[in-house]
PDB file of C-alpha atoms in Angstrom:
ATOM      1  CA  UNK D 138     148.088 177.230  89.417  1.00  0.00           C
ATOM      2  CA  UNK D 139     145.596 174.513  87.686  1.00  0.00           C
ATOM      3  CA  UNK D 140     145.114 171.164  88.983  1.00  0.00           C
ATOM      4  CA  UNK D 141     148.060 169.501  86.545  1.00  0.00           C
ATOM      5  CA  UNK D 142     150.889 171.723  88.428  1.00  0.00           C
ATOM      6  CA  UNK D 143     151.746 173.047  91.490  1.00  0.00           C
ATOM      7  CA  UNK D 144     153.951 176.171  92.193  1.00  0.00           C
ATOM      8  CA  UNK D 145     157.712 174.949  94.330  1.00  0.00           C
ATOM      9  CA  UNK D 146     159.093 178.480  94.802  1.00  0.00           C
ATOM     10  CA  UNK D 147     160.362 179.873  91.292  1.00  0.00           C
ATOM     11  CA  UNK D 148     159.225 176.330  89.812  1.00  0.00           C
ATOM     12  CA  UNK D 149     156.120 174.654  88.081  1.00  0.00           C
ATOM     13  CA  UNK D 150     156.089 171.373  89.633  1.00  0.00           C
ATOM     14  CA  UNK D 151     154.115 169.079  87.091  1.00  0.00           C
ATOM     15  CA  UNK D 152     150.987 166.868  88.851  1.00  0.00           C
ATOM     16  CA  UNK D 153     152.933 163.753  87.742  1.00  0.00           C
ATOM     17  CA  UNK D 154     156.154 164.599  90.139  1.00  0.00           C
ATOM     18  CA  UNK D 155     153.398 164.692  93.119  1.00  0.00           C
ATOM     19  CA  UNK D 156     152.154 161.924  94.867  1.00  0.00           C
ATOM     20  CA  UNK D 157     150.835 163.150  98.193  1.00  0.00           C
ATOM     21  CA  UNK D 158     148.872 166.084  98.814  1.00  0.00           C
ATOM     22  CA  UNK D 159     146.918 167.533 101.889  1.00  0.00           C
ATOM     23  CA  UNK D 160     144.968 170.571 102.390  1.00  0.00           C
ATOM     24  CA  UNK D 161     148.219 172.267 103.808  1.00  0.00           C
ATOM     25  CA  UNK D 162     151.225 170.433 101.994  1.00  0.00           C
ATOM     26  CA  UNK D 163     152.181 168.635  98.790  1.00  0.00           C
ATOM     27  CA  UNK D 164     155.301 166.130  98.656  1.00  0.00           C
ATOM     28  CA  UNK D 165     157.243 165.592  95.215  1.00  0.00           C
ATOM     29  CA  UNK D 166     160.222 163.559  93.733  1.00  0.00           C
ATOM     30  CA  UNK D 167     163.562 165.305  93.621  1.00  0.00           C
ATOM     31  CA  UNK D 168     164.845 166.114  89.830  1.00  0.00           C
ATOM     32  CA  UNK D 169     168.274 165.543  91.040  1.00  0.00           C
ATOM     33  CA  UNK D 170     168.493 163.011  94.293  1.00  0.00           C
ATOM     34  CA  UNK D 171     171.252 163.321  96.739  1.00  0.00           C
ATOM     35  CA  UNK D 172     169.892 159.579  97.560  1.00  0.00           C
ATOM     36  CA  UNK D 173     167.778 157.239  95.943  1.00  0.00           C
ATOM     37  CA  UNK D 174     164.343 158.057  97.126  1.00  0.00           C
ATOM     38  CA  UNK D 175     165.406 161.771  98.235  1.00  0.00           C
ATOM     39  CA  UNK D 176     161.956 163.466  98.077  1.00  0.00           C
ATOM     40  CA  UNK D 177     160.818 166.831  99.166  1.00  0.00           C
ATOM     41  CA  UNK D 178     157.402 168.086 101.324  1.00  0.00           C
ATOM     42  CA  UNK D 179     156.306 172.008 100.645  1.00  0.00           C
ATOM     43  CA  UNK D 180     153.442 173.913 101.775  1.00  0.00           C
ATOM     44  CA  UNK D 181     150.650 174.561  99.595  1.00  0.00           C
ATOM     45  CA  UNK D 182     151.174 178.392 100.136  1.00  0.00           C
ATOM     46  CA  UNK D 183     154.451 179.656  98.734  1.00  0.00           C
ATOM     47  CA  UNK D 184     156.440 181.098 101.728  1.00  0.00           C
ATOM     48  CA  UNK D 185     160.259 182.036 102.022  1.00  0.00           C
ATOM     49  CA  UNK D 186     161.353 181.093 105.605  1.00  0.00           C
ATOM     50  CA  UNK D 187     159.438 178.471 108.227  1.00  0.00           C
ATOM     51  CA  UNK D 188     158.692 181.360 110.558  1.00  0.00           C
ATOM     52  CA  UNK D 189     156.561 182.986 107.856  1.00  0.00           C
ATOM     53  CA  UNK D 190     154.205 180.012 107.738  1.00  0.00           C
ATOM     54  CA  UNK D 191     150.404 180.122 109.632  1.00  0.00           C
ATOM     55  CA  UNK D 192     150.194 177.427 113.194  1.00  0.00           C
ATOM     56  CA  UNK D 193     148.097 175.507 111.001  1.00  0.00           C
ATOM     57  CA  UNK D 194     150.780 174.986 107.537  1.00  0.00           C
ATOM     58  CA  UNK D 195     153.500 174.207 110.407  1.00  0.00           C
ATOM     59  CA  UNK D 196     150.815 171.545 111.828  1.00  0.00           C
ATOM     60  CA  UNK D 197     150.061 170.071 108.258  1.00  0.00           C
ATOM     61  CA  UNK D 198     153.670 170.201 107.116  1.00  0.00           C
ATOM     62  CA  UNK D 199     155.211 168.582 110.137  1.00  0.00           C
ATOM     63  CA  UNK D 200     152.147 165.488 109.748  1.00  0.00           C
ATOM     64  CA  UNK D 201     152.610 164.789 105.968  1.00  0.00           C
ATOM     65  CA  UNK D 202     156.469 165.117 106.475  1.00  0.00           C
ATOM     66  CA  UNK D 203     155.864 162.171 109.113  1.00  0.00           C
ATOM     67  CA  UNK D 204     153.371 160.263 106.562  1.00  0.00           C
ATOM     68  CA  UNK D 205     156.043 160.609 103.493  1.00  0.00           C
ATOM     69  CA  UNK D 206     158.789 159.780 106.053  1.00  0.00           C
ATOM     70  CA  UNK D 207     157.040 156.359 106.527  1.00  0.00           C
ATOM     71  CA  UNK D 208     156.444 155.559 102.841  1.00  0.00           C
ATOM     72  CA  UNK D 209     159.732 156.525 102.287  1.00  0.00           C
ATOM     73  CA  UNK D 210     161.781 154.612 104.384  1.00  0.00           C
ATOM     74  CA  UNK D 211     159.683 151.166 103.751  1.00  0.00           C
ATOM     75  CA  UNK D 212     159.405 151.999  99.638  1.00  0.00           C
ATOM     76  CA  UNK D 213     163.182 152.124  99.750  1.00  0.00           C
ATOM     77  CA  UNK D 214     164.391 149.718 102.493  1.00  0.00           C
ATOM     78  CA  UNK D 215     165.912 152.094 104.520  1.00  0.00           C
ATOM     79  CA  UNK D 216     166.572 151.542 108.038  1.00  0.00           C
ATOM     80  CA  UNK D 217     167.087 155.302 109.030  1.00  0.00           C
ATOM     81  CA  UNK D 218     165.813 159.151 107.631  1.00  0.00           C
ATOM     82  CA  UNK D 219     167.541 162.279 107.481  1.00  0.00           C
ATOM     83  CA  UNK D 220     164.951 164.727 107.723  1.00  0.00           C
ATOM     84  CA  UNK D 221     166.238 168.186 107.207  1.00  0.00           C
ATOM     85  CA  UNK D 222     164.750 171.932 106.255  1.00  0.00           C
ATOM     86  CA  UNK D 223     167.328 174.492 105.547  1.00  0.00           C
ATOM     87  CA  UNK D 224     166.001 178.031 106.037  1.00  0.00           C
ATOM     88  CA  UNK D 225     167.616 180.508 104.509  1.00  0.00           C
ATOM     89  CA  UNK D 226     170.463 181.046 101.959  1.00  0.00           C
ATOM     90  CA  UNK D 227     173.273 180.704 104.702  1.00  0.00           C
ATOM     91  CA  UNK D 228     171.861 177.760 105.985  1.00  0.00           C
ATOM     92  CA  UNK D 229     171.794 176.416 101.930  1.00  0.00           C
ATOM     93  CA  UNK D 230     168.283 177.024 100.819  1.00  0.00           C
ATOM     94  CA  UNK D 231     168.197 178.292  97.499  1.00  0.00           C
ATOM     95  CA  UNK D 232     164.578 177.645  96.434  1.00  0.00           C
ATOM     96  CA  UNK D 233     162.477 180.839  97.937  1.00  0.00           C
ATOM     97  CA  UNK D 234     159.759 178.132  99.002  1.00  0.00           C
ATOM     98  CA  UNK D 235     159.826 176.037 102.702  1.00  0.00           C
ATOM     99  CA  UNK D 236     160.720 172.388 101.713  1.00  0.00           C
ATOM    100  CA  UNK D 237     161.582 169.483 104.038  1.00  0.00           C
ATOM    101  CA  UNK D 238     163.892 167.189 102.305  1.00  0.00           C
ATOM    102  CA  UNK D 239     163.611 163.518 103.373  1.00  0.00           C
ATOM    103  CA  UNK D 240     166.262 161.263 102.721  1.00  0.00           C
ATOM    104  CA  UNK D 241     166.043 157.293 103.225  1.00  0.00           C
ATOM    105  CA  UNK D 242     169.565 156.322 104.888  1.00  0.00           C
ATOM    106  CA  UNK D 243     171.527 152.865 104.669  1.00  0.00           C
ATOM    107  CA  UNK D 244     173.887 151.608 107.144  1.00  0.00           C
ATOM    108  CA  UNK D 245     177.293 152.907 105.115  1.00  0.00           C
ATOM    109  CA  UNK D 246     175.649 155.050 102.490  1.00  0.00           C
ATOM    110  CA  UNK D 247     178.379 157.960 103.653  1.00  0.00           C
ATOM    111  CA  UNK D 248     181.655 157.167 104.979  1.00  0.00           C
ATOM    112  CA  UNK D 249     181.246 159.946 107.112  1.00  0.00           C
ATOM    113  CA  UNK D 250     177.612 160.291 108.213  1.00  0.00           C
ATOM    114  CA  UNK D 251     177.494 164.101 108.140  1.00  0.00           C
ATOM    115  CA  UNK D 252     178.543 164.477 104.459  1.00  0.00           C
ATOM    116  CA  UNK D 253     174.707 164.182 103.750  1.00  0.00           C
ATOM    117  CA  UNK D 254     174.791 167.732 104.450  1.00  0.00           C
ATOM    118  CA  UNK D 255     178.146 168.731 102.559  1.00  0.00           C
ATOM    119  CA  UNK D 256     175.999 166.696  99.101  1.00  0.00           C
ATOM    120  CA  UNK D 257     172.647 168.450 100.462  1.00  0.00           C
ATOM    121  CA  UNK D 258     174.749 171.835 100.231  1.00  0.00           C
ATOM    122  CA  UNK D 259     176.093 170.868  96.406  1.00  0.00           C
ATOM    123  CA  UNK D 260     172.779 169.878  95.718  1.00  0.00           C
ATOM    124  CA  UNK D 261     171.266 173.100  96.295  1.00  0.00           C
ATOM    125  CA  UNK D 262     173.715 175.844  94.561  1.00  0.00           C
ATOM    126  CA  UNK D 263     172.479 177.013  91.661  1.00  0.00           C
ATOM    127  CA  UNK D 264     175.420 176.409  89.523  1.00  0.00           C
ATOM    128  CA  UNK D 265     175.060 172.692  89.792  1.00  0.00           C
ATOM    129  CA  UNK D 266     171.897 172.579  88.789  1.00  0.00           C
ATOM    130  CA  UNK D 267     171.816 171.764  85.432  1.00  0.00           C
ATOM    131  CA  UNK D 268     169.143 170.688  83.413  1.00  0.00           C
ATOM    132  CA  UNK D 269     171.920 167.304  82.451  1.00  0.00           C
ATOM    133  CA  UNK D 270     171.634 166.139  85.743  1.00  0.00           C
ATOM    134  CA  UNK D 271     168.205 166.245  86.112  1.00  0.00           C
ATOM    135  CA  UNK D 272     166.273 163.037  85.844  1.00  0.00           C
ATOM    136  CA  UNK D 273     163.748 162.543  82.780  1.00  0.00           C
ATOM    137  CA  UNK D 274     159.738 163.554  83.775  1.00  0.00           C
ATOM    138  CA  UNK D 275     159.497 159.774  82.831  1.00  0.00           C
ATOM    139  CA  UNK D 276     161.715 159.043  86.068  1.00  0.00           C
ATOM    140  CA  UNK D 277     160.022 161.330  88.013  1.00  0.00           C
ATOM    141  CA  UNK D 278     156.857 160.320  87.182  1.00  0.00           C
ATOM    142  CA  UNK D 279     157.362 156.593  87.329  1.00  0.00           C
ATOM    143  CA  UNK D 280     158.511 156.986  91.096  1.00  0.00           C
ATOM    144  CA  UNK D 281     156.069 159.272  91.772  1.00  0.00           C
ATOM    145  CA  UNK D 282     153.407 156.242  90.775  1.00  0.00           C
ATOM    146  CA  UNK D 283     155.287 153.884  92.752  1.00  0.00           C
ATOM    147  CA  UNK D 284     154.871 156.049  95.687  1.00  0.00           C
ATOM    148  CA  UNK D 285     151.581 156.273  95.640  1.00  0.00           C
ATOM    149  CA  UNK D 286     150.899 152.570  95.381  1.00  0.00           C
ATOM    150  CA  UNK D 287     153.186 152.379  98.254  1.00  0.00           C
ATOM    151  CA  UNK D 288     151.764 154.844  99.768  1.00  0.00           C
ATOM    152  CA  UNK D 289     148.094 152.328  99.786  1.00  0.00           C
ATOM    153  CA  UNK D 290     150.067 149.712 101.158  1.00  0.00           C
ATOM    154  CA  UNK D 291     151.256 151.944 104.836  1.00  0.00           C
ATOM    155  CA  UNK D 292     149.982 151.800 108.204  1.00  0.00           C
ATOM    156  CA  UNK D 293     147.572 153.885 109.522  1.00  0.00           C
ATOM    157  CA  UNK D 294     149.426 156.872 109.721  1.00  0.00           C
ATOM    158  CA  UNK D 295     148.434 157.620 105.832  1.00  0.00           C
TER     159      UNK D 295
END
């Protein structure tokens, strides 16, 4: 992969989508957000499952997930994350490629708190995802730069 893109399982991940990337690990926007500020931290190294990854990718991984957790939560106001990493197709995963998705949570955002994971689930199959219900590069982008100003502005954790 060059510099401008960066490989998320069977997907070319443009630079612009990215805005924070370690030796290890690279965090992205979501194309299609179960929440506002739903965002998504992947190894560098494109693995399948969590157990295939090296001591040191589980390390990195786990450390920028906490760093984008941070951002997260204060860029959007949240009060609460749901942090969650589902490994293997029963368990929902349908990109070939580890991912942690972190999602900034609201006091009432779900009627029922656990139907995160019912939208997580519809997220993920393959027949909804349609290029329609994708969000513009422009979107992506754009939040992607906010991030990374916000990102500037965190404790020293970043």
């Amino acid at each position: 992969m060059s510099a401008s893109t960066f490989r998320f399982g069977q997907h070319i991940i443009k630079a612009s989508a990215v805005f924070l990337q370690t030796e290890l690990s690279f965090a992205l926007v979501n194309r299609k957000p179960v929440v506002p500020g739903h965002v998504l931290v992947c190894p560098l190294r494109v693995v399948d499952r969590f157990r295939d990854l090296r001591p040191d990718e589980v390390a990195d991984l786990f450390n920028t997930t906490q760093r984008v957790a941070n951002i997260v939560e204060r860029h959007f106001q949240a009060s609460s994350l749901t942090i969650a990493i589902q490994d293997g197709p029963e368990a929902g995963q349908t990109v070939k490629h580890v991912h942690v998705h972190v999602l900034p949570r609201r006091a009432g955002d779900f009627e029922r708190n656990d139907s995160i994971y019912d939208e997580l689930q519809k997220h993920d199959r393959e027949d909804q995802d349609v290029p329609e219900k994708w969000r513009t590069e422009e979107e992506m982008a754009k939040e992607s730069s906010d991030l990374k100003k916000s990102r500037r502005c965190t404790a020293p954790l970043d």
